[in-house]
Amino acid sequence: MTNSCKIAVKQLQVGNFIRLPVSWKDHPFLFSSFKIRQQAQIELIKNLGIEHVFVILDRSDTAVLTPEDARSRKQPIVDSNLDKLSEDLRQQKAESIEAHKSLRRQLQKTEQHFDRSVAMIRSLMGKLRNRPLNAVNDAKELIHNICEQLLTSDKLVLHLMADAKNDDGIYYHSLNVSVLSMLIAKELNWTRNEIELVGIGALFHDTGKLKVPTQILRKTSPLSQAEQNFVRQHPMMGVDLLKLADNFPAEALPVILNHHEFLDGSGSPKGLKEPQIDKLSQLVAAVNTYDNLCHSDNNQKARTPYSALGYLYKHYQTQLNPQMVGRMVKMLGIYPPGSIVELSSGQYAMVMSVNMSQLLLPRILVYDALVPKEQAPIIELAQEGITIVRCLPPAGLPERVFKYLNPRERVSYYFGIDS
């Protein structure tokens, strides 16, 4: 339980962590809870006509003044211009609100592209049995357009997308694996042709599951040995489906067949070893494993993106290409979009996006009970002098914080262009 007490403003000292007892719109500070860093901030609080505040003792660097010390203490001299400081703070606050609106606009635009891509995948998967040539042509167009955007922008931002609908899991997964694989391929300086090949291979990597009965895919209890063996055949079933389309690139077929193969021979369906697995398949295997770790199924509980990356790095050293895993970790950042974090200010936040040219400056949505959700501050960590203390599982959040931050059950990414 947070140890807080109500005190008179005149008892405040620099280093106290406080919570203001007024509406967020009625003060100039970015947050309603913050650590006092200069005497001028105390004077500003006095000028607001506030007589009492709440001090969170275990987040404070200094103790509060006793009433006796506060009465006997000389009035500190404040050199700074309080009007200017107040105006600067209000300007910062206005910029934060505008940044939030701008990010919301970026997210909405990115989600529109994402939703159109998911709809296209749903459509082409439906065509695969009866009109395979059309399905592959549609996929080639989608992958070409994504590749064009990736290669022509130097201001890529990886955004967190909205949750998948119950029946769309395979489409979200396919798009997620495809986009992340293409992003990593770009970071590895692969050619345009290789980026498009890994993209289309990843897009179709799970098509064999279209031949797996729905009741098995949606089963919530552990699969029987026979069911497990049947599901493990989906890579070969996917290749059989795609052989119906003679316009599917032959160089991408190994991705369909080998995306569950591991370098040490422990994968399936054939137990291949590293020399037998092409680099496109090695990349998709790494991304596919990460994405599966982030999502629950009948055999495992979903991990947070932060936990999934750490688990991948630690437990798949002999199974996955370490260069590709390392590049994925670097690309997603220490705290990938979707991560729930606790800040050095004591607040909770969710990582919303990572600027791929500034990985140490993720944009985070901060919980503040006194700030309306639609105006919740979106901040860049380094600019505010705030650090991340730890990553948290969403289930560990208080209910009010969970509803405010709205963590995703299915973490999906899509890229946008930073404005």
Short mmCIF file of C-alpha atoms in Angstrom, two decimals, residues 86-283:
data_model
loop_
_atom_site.label_atom_id
_atom_site.label_comp_id
_atom_site.label_asym_id
_atom_site.label_seq_id
_atom_site.Cartn_x
_atom_site.Cartn_y
_atom_site.Cartn_z
CA SER A 86 4.01 28.52 -15.44
CA GLU A 87 3.69 29.41 -19.12
CA ASP A 88 6.49 27.00 -20.06
CA LEU A 89 4.79 24.20 -18.14
CA ARG A 90 1.43 24.92 -19.73
CA GLN A 91 3.09 24.95 -23.15
CA GLN A 92 4.73 21.60 -22.38
CA LYS A 93 1.37 20.24 -21.29
CA ALA A 94 -0.33 21.52 -24.45
CA GLU A 95 2.42 19.95 -26.56
CA SER A 96 1.93 16.65 -24.74
CA ILE A 97 -1.81 16.72 -25.45
CA GLU A 98 -1.12 17.57 -29.10
CA ALA A 99 1.50 14.79 -29.29
CA HIS A 100 -1.13 12.40 -27.96
CA LYS A 101 -3.62 13.56 -30.59
CA SER A 102 -0.95 13.28 -33.28
CA LEU A 103 -0.04 9.76 -32.17
CA ARG A 104 -3.72 8.84 -32.09
CA ARG A 105 -4.02 10.08 -35.69
CA GLN A 106 -0.92 8.09 -36.67
CA LEU A 107 -2.29 5.01 -34.94
CA GLN A 108 -5.68 5.38 -36.63
CA LYS A 109 -4.03 5.74 -40.03
CA THR A 110 -1.74 2.78 -39.37
CA GLU A 111 -4.63 0.68 -38.06
CA GLN A 112 -6.59 1.45 -41.25
CA HIS A 113 -3.67 0.09 -43.32
CA PHE A 114 -3.39 -2.85 -40.94
CA ASP A 115 -7.12 -3.65 -41.11
CA ARG A 116 -7.09 -3.46 -44.91
CA SER A 117 -4.11 -5.84 -44.98
CA VAL A 118 -5.87 -8.30 -42.63
CA ALA A 119 -9.01 -8.12 -44.80
CA MET A 120 -6.91 -8.79 -47.88
CA ILE A 121 -5.27 -11.80 -46.22
CA ARG A 122 -8.69 -13.14 -45.18
CA SER A 123 -9.83 -12.78 -48.79
CA LEU A 124 -6.79 -14.37 -50.41
CA MET A 125 -6.82 -17.29 -47.95
CA GLY A 126 -10.44 -17.86 -48.99
CA LYS A 127 -9.41 -17.88 -52.65
CA LEU A 128 -6.50 -20.27 -52.13
CA ARG A 129 -8.45 -23.50 -52.71
CA ASN A 130 -10.51 -22.47 -55.72
CA ARG A 131 -8.58 -19.57 -57.28
CA PRO A 132 -4.98 -20.09 -56.15
CA LEU A 133 -3.45 -17.98 -58.94
CA ASN A 134 -5.58 -14.99 -57.93
CA ALA A 135 -4.72 -15.52 -54.25
CA VAL A 136 -0.98 -15.49 -54.93
CA ASN A 137 -1.23 -12.42 -57.18
CA ASP A 138 -3.12 -10.55 -54.45
CA ALA A 139 -0.44 -11.57 -51.94
CA LYS A 140 2.36 -10.43 -54.23
CA GLU A 141 0.71 -7.02 -54.56
CA LEU A 142 0.31 -6.68 -50.79
CA ILE A 143 3.91 -7.70 -50.07
CA HIS A 144 5.27 -5.45 -52.84
CA ASN A 145 3.44 -2.43 -51.38
CA ILE A 146 4.67 -3.18 -47.86
CA CYS A 147 8.24 -3.60 -49.12
CA GLU A 148 8.05 -0.31 -51.02
CA GLN A 149 7.09 1.54 -47.84
CA LEU A 150 9.78 -0.18 -45.81
CA LEU A 151 12.54 0.70 -48.26
CA THR A 152 11.56 4.28 -49.03
CA SER A 153 11.24 5.66 -45.49
CA ASP A 154 13.90 6.34 -42.89
CA LYS A 155 11.38 7.29 -40.18
CA LEU A 156 9.68 3.98 -39.50
CA VAL A 157 7.72 3.61 -36.27
CA LEU A 158 6.50 0.25 -35.00
CA HIS A 159 3.01 0.67 -33.54
CA LEU A 160 0.90 -1.52 -31.28
CA MET A 161 -2.33 -2.54 -33.01
CA ALA A 162 -5.79 -3.28 -31.62
CA ASP A 163 -6.79 -6.78 -30.52
CA ALA A 164 -7.66 -9.44 -33.06
CA LYS A 165 -11.23 -10.63 -33.35
CA ASN A 166 -11.73 -14.22 -32.22
CA ASP A 167 -11.92 -15.71 -35.70
CA ASP A 168 -9.09 -13.65 -37.18
CA GLY A 169 -6.18 -15.07 -35.18
CA ILE A 170 -4.54 -16.85 -38.12
CA TYR A 171 -4.73 -13.72 -40.29
CA TYR A 172 -3.25 -11.45 -37.61
CA HIS A 173 -0.53 -14.02 -36.92
CA SER A 174 0.32 -14.36 -40.62
CA LEU A 175 0.53 -10.60 -41.11
CA ASN A 176 2.50 -10.11 -37.89
CA VAL A 177 5.10 -12.73 -38.82
CA SER A 178 5.32 -11.38 -42.37
CA VAL A 179 5.79 -7.73 -41.38
CA LEU A 180 8.31 -8.45 -38.61
CA SER A 181 10.26 -10.80 -40.91
CA MET A 182 10.43 -8.11 -43.61
CA LEU A 183 11.51 -5.47 -41.10
CA ILE A 184 14.29 -7.69 -39.78
CA ALA A 185 15.35 -8.63 -43.33
CA LYS A 186 15.66 -4.93 -44.08
CA GLU A 187 17.75 -4.44 -40.93
CA LEU A 188 19.98 -7.33 -42.06
CA ASN A 189 20.51 -5.51 -45.39
CA TRP A 190 18.89 -8.21 -47.49
CA THR A 191 18.04 -7.39 -51.11
CA ARG A 192 14.57 -6.19 -52.12
CA ASN A 193 13.94 -9.56 -53.76
CA GLU A 194 14.88 -11.43 -50.57
CA ILE A 195 12.68 -9.13 -48.45
CA GLU A 196 9.69 -9.80 -50.72
CA LEU A 197 10.40 -13.54 -50.78
CA VAL A 198 10.55 -13.79 -46.98
CA GLY A 199 7.43 -11.62 -46.80
CA ILE A 200 5.30 -13.81 -49.04
CA GLY A 201 6.69 -16.99 -47.50
CA ALA A 202 5.84 -15.75 -44.01
CA LEU A 203 2.40 -14.60 -45.16
CA PHE A 204 1.54 -18.14 -46.27
CA HIS A 205 3.57 -20.05 -43.69
CA ASP A 206 0.51 -21.37 -41.82
CA THR A 207 -1.79 -22.02 -44.80
CA GLY A 208 -1.60 -25.75 -44.08
CA LYS A 209 -3.70 -25.08 -40.97
CA LEU A 210 -6.60 -24.41 -43.34
CA LYS A 211 -6.68 -28.21 -43.70
CA VAL A 212 -6.67 -28.81 -39.94
CA PRO A 213 -10.19 -29.27 -38.48
CA THR A 214 -11.38 -26.17 -36.64
CA GLN A 215 -12.25 -28.17 -33.52
CA ILE A 216 -8.58 -29.13 -33.16
CA LEU A 217 -7.26 -25.59 -33.70
CA ARG A 218 -9.70 -24.17 -31.15
CA LYS A 219 -9.37 -26.95 -28.62
CA THR A 220 -8.68 -25.51 -25.16
CA SER A 221 -7.55 -28.75 -23.54
CA PRO A 222 -4.20 -30.40 -24.40
CA LEU A 223 -4.11 -32.12 -27.79
CA SER A 224 -3.87 -35.89 -27.95
CA GLN A 225 -0.71 -37.41 -29.41
CA ALA A 226 -2.57 -38.18 -32.65
CA GLU A 227 -3.84 -34.59 -32.87
CA GLN A 228 -0.35 -33.20 -32.21
CA ASN A 229 1.09 -35.39 -34.95
CA PHE A 230 -1.62 -34.22 -37.36
CA VAL A 231 -1.02 -30.52 -36.60
CA ARG A 232 2.73 -31.04 -37.10
CA GLN A 233 1.98 -31.98 -40.70
CA HIS A 234 0.57 -28.53 -41.54
CA PRO A 235 3.81 -27.32 -43.19
CA MET A 236 3.60 -30.14 -45.77
CA MET A 237 -0.13 -29.55 -46.23
CA GLY A 238 0.64 -25.88 -46.86
CA VAL A 239 3.16 -26.76 -49.56
CA ASP A 240 0.59 -29.05 -51.20
CA LEU A 241 -1.92 -26.20 -51.29
CA LEU A 242 0.55 -23.73 -52.78
CA LYS A 243 1.72 -26.16 -55.46
CA LEU A 244 -1.71 -25.56 -57.01
CA ALA A 245 -0.48 -22.04 -57.84
CA ASP A 246 2.39 -22.15 -60.32
CA ASN A 247 2.92 -18.40 -59.82
CA PHE A 248 4.01 -18.85 -56.19
CA PRO A 249 7.78 -18.17 -55.98
CA ALA A 250 9.65 -21.46 -55.72
CA GLU A 251 12.33 -19.79 -53.53
CA ALA A 252 9.67 -19.08 -50.87
CA LEU A 253 8.28 -22.64 -50.67
CA PRO A 254 10.96 -23.78 -48.17
CA VAL A 255 9.60 -21.16 -45.72
CA ILE A 256 6.23 -22.93 -45.74
CA LEU A 257 7.86 -26.31 -45.20
CA ASN A 258 10.60 -25.37 -42.72
CA HIS A 259 9.18 -22.66 -40.42
CA HIS A 260 9.12 -25.14 -37.49
CA GLU A 261 12.58 -26.57 -38.18
CA PHE A 262 15.34 -25.77 -35.67
CA LEU A 263 19.09 -25.53 -36.22
CA ASP A 264 19.85 -28.38 -33.79
CA GLY A 265 17.52 -30.84 -35.52
CA SER A 266 14.82 -30.72 -32.81
CA GLY A 267 12.17 -29.17 -35.06
CA SER A 268 9.50 -30.61 -37.33
CA PRO A 269 8.30 -32.03 -39.66
CA LYS A 270 11.65 -33.47 -40.86
CA GLY A 271 14.13 -32.66 -38.07
CA LEU A 272 16.48 -30.76 -40.40
CA LYS A 273 19.73 -29.25 -39.13
CA GLU A 274 21.28 -25.84 -39.80
CA PRO A 275 23.06 -26.60 -43.13
CA GLN A 276 19.77 -27.90 -44.55
CA ILE A 277 17.71 -24.83 -43.59
CA ASP A 278 17.83 -21.77 -45.87
CA LYS A 279 18.17 -18.30 -44.34
CA LEU A 280 14.61 -17.25 -45.21
CA SER A 281 13.25 -20.21 -43.24
CA GLN A 282 15.62 -19.51 -40.35
CA LEU A 283 14.32 -15.96 -40.08
#
